[in-house]
Tab-separated table of C-alpha atoms in Angstrom:
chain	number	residue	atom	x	y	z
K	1	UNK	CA	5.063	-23.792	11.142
K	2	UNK	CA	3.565	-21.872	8.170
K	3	UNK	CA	-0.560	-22.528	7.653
K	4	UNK	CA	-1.093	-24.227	4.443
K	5	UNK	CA	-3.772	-23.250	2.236
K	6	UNK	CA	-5.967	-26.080	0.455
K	7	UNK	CA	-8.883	-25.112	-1.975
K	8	UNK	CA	-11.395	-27.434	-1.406
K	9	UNK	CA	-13.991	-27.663	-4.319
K	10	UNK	CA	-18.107	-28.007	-3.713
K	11	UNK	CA	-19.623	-30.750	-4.869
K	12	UNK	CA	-22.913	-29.503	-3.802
K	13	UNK	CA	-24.089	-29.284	-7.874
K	14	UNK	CA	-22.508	-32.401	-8.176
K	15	UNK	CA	-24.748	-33.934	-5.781
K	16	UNK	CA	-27.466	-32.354	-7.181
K	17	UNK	CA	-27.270	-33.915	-10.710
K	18	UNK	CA	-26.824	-37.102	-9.380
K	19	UNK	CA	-29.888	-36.984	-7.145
K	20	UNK	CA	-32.488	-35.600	-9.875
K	21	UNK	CA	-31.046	-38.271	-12.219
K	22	UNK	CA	-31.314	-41.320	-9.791
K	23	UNK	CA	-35.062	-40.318	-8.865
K	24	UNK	CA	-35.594	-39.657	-12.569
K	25	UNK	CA	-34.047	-43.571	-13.012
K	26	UNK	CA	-36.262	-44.922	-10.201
K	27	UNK	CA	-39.169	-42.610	-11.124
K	28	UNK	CA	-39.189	-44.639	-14.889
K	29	UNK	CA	-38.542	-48.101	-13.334
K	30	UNK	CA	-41.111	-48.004	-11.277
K	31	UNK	CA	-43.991	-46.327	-13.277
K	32	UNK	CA	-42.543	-47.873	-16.909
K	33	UNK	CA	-41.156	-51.709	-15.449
K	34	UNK	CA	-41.880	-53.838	-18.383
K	35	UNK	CA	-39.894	-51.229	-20.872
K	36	UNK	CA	-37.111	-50.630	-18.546
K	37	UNK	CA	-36.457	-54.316	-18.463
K	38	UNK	CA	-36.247	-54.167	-22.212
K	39	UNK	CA	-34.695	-51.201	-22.210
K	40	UNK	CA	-31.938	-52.335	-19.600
K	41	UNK	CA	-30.588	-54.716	-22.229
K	42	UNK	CA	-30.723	-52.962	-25.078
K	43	UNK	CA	-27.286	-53.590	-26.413
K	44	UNK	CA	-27.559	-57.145	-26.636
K	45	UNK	CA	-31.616	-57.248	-27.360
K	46	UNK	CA	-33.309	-54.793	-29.768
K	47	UNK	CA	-36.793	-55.862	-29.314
K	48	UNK	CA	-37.181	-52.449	-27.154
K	49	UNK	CA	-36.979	-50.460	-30.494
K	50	UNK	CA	-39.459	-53.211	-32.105
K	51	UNK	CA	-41.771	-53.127	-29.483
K	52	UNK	CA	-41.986	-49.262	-28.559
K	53	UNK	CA	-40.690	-47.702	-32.474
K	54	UNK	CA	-44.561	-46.994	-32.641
K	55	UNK	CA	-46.624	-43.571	-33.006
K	56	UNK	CA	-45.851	-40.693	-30.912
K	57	UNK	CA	-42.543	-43.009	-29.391
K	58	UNK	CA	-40.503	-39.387	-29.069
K	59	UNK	CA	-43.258	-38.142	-26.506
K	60	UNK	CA	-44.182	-41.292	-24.224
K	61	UNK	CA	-43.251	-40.386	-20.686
K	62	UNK	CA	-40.845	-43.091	-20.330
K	63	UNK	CA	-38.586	-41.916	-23.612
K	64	UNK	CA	-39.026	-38.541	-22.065
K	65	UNK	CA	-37.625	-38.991	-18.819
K	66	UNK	CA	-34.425	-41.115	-20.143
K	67	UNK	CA	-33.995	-38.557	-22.508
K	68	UNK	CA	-33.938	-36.009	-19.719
K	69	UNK	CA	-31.718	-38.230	-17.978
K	70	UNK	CA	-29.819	-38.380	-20.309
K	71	UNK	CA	-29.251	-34.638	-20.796
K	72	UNK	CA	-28.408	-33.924	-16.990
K	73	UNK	CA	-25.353	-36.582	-16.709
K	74	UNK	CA	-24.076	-35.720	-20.188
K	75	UNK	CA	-23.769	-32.294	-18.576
K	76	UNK	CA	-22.318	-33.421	-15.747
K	77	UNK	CA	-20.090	-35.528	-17.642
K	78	UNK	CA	-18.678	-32.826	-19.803
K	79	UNK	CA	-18.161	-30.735	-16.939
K	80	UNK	CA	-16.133	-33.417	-15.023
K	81	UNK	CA	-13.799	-35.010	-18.098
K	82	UNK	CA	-13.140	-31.004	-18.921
K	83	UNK	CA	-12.265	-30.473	-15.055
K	84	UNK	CA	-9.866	-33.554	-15.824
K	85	UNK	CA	-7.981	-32.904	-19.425
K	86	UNK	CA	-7.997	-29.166	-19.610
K	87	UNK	CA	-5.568	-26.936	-17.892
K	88	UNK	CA	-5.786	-26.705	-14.223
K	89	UNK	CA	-7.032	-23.235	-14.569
K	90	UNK	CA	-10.018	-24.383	-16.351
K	91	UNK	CA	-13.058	-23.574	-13.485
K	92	UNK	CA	-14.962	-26.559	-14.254
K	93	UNK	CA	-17.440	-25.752	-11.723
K	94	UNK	CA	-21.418	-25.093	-11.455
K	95	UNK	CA	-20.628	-22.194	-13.773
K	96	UNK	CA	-19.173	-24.076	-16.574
K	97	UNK	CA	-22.408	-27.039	-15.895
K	98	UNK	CA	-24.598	-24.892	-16.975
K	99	UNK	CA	-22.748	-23.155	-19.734
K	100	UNK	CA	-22.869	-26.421	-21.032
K	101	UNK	CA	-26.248	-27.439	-20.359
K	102	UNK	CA	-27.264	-24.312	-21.875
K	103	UNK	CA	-25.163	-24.927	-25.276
K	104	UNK	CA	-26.146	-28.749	-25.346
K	105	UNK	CA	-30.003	-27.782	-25.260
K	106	UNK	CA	-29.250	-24.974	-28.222
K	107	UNK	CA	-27.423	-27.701	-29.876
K	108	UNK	CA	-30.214	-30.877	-29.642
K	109	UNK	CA	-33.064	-28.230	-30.218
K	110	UNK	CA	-31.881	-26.699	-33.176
K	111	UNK	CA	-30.156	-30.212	-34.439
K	112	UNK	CA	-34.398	-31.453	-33.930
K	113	UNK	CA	-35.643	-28.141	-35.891
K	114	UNK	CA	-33.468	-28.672	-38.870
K	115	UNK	CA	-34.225	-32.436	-38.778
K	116	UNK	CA	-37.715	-32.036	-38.751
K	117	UNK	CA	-37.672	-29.354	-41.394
K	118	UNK	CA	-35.628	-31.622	-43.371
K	119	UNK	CA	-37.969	-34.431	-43.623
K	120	UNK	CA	-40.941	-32.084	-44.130
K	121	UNK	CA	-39.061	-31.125	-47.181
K	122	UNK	CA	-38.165	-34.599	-48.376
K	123	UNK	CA	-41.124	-36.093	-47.214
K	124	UNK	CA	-39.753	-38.642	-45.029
K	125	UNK	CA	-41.033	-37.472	-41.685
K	126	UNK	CA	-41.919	-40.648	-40.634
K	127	UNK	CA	-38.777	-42.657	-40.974
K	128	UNK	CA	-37.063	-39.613	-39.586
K	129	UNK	CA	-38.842	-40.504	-36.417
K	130	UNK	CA	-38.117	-43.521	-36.568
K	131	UNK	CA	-34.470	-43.088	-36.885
K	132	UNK	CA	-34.215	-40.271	-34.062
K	133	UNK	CA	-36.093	-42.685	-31.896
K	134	UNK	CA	-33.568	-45.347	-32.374
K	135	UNK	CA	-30.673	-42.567	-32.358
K	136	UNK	CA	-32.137	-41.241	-29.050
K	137	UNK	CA	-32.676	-44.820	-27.164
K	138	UNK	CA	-29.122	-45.737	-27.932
K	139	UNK	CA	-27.682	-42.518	-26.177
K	140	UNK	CA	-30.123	-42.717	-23.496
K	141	UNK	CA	-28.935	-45.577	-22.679
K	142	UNK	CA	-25.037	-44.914	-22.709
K	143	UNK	CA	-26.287	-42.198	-20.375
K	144	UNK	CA	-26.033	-45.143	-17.749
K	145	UNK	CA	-22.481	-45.167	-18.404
K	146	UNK	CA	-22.147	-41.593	-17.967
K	147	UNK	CA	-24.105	-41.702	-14.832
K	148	UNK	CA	-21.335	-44.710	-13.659
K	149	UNK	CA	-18.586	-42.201	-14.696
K	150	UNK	CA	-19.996	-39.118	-13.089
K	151	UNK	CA	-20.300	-40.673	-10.050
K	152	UNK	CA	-16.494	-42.281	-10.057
K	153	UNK	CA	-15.506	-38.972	-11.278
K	154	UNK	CA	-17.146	-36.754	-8.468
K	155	UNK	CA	-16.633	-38.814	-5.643
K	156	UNK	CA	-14.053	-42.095	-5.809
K	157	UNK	CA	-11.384	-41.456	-8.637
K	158	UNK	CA	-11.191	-37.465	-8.706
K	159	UNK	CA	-9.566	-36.434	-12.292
K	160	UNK	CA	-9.204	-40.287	-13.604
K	161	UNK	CA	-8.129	-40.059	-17.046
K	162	UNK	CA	-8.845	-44.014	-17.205
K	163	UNK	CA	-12.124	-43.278	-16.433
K	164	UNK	CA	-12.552	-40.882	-18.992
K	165	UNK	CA	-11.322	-42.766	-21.529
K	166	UNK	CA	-12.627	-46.046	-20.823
K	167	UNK	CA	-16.439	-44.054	-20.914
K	168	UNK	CA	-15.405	-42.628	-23.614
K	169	UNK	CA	-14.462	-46.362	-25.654
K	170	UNK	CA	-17.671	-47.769	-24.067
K	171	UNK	CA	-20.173	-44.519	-24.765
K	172	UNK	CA	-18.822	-44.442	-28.264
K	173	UNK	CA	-19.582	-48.237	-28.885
K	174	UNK	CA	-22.892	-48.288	-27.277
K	175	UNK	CA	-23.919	-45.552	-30.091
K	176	UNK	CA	-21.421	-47.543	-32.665
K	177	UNK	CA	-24.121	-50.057	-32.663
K	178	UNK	CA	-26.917	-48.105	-32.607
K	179	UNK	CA	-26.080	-46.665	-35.792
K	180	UNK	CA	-25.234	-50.509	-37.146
K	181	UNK	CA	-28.515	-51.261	-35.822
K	182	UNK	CA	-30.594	-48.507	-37.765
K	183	UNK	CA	-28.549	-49.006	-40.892
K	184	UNK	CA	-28.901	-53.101	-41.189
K	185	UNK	CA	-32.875	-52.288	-40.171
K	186	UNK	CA	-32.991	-49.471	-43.059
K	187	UNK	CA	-30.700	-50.775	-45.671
K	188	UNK	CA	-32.441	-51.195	-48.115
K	189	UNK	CA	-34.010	-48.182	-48.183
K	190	UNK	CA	-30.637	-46.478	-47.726
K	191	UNK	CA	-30.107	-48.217	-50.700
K	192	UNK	CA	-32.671	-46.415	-52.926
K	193	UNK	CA	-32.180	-42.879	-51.431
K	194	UNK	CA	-28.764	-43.024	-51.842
K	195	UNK	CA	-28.315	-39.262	-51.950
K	196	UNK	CA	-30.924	-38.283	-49.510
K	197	UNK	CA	-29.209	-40.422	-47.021
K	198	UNK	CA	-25.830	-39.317	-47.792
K	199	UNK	CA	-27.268	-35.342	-47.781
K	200	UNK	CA	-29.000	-35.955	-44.865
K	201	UNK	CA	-25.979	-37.152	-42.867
K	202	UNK	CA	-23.536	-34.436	-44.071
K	203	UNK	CA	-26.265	-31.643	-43.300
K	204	UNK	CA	-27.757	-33.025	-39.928
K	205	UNK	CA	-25.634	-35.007	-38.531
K	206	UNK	CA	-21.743	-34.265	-39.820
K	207	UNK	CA	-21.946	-30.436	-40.013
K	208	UNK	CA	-23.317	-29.503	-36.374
K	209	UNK	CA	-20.354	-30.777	-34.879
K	210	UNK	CA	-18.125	-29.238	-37.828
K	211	UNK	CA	-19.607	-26.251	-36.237
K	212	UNK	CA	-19.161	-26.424	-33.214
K	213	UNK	CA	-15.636	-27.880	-33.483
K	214	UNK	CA	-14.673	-24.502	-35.576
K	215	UNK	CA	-16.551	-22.301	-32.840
K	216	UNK	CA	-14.603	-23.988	-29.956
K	217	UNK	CA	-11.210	-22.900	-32.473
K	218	UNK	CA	-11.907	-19.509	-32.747
């Protein structure tokens, strides 16, 4: 009887993630209850963004830790849906986690700089604010999502492409209507800065991931 060799994968960082972000979750529901409970149904309710779309919104603690929530699971949930549609020789491990982490924080700081710098130039800081606010709620929220699909991923269905795409459908329409949100709340604005808008979506919001897809190419 020959010994048969099984590689058996940690899912010590894994557990990790998904520790910080529930205490991060229960550490904002229980300091920040009356927003999370608007926050909570923000898909099918925007008064969150008319209630909290007020001065300094980007650096309340409770935007804050969502957003950091956020930005551990999406991690995590690149990590995991590359473990399960690349190659099999693909190490999508606690390596390739923070790879990620560490391009995803390049990617949102720099995407922030050149915002910022953008409406200093136009002189539209404000409504940029505003509209990164609202941009920013929306995919803290789908976060949830990710958090649900992380921990299917890690733990109960192991390489699920149904999971990965059905996250993907429901991640993609959370921040679908996000973006209907902001343009029905803006549009008539939008519709006197025609060109600003237009140039500010190519530039800032179009062309990072034009980037990045062509770097990921090469």
């Amino acid at each position: 009887m020959e010994p048969i060799f099984r590689t058996v994968t940690s899912l010590d960082w894994i557990t990790l993630v998904i520790l910080v972000s529930l205490v991060i979750l229960v550490l904002a529901k229980r300091l920040f209850a009356i927003r999370f409970s608007n926050f909570i149904i923000l898909p099918f309710n925007n008064k969150y963004i008319f209630l909290y779309n007020k001065k300094d919104r980007l650096l309340h603690g409770f935007h804050m830790a969502l957003t950091l929530f956020m930005f551990l699971n999406l991690c995590l949930y690149i990590t995991l849906v590359a473990g399960t549609l690349l190659p099999p020789e693909t190490q999508a491990d606690g390596a390739f986690l923070l790879v990620t982490g560490l391009v995803l924080l390049l990617f949102f700081g720099g995407k922030l700089l050149l915002q910022f710098a953008g409406g200093a130039v136009m002189e539209f800081s404000g409504l940029l604010a505003s509209i990164i606010f609202k941009k920013m709620t929306y995919l803290n929220y789908s976060a949830l999502l990710m958090f649900v699909a992380n921990l299917l991923l890690g733990y109960v269905l192991r390489d699920s492409k149904i999971v990965v795409f059905t996250s993907l459908i429901l991640i993609f329409a959370i921040n679908l209507i996000g973006w209907i949100g902001i343009l029905k709340i803006h549009q008539k604005l939008i519709a006197s800065h025609v060109f600003y808008f237009i140039l500010y979506l190519c530039t800032l919001e179009i062309a990072p991931f034009l980037i990045i897809s062509n770097l990921l190419k090469d």
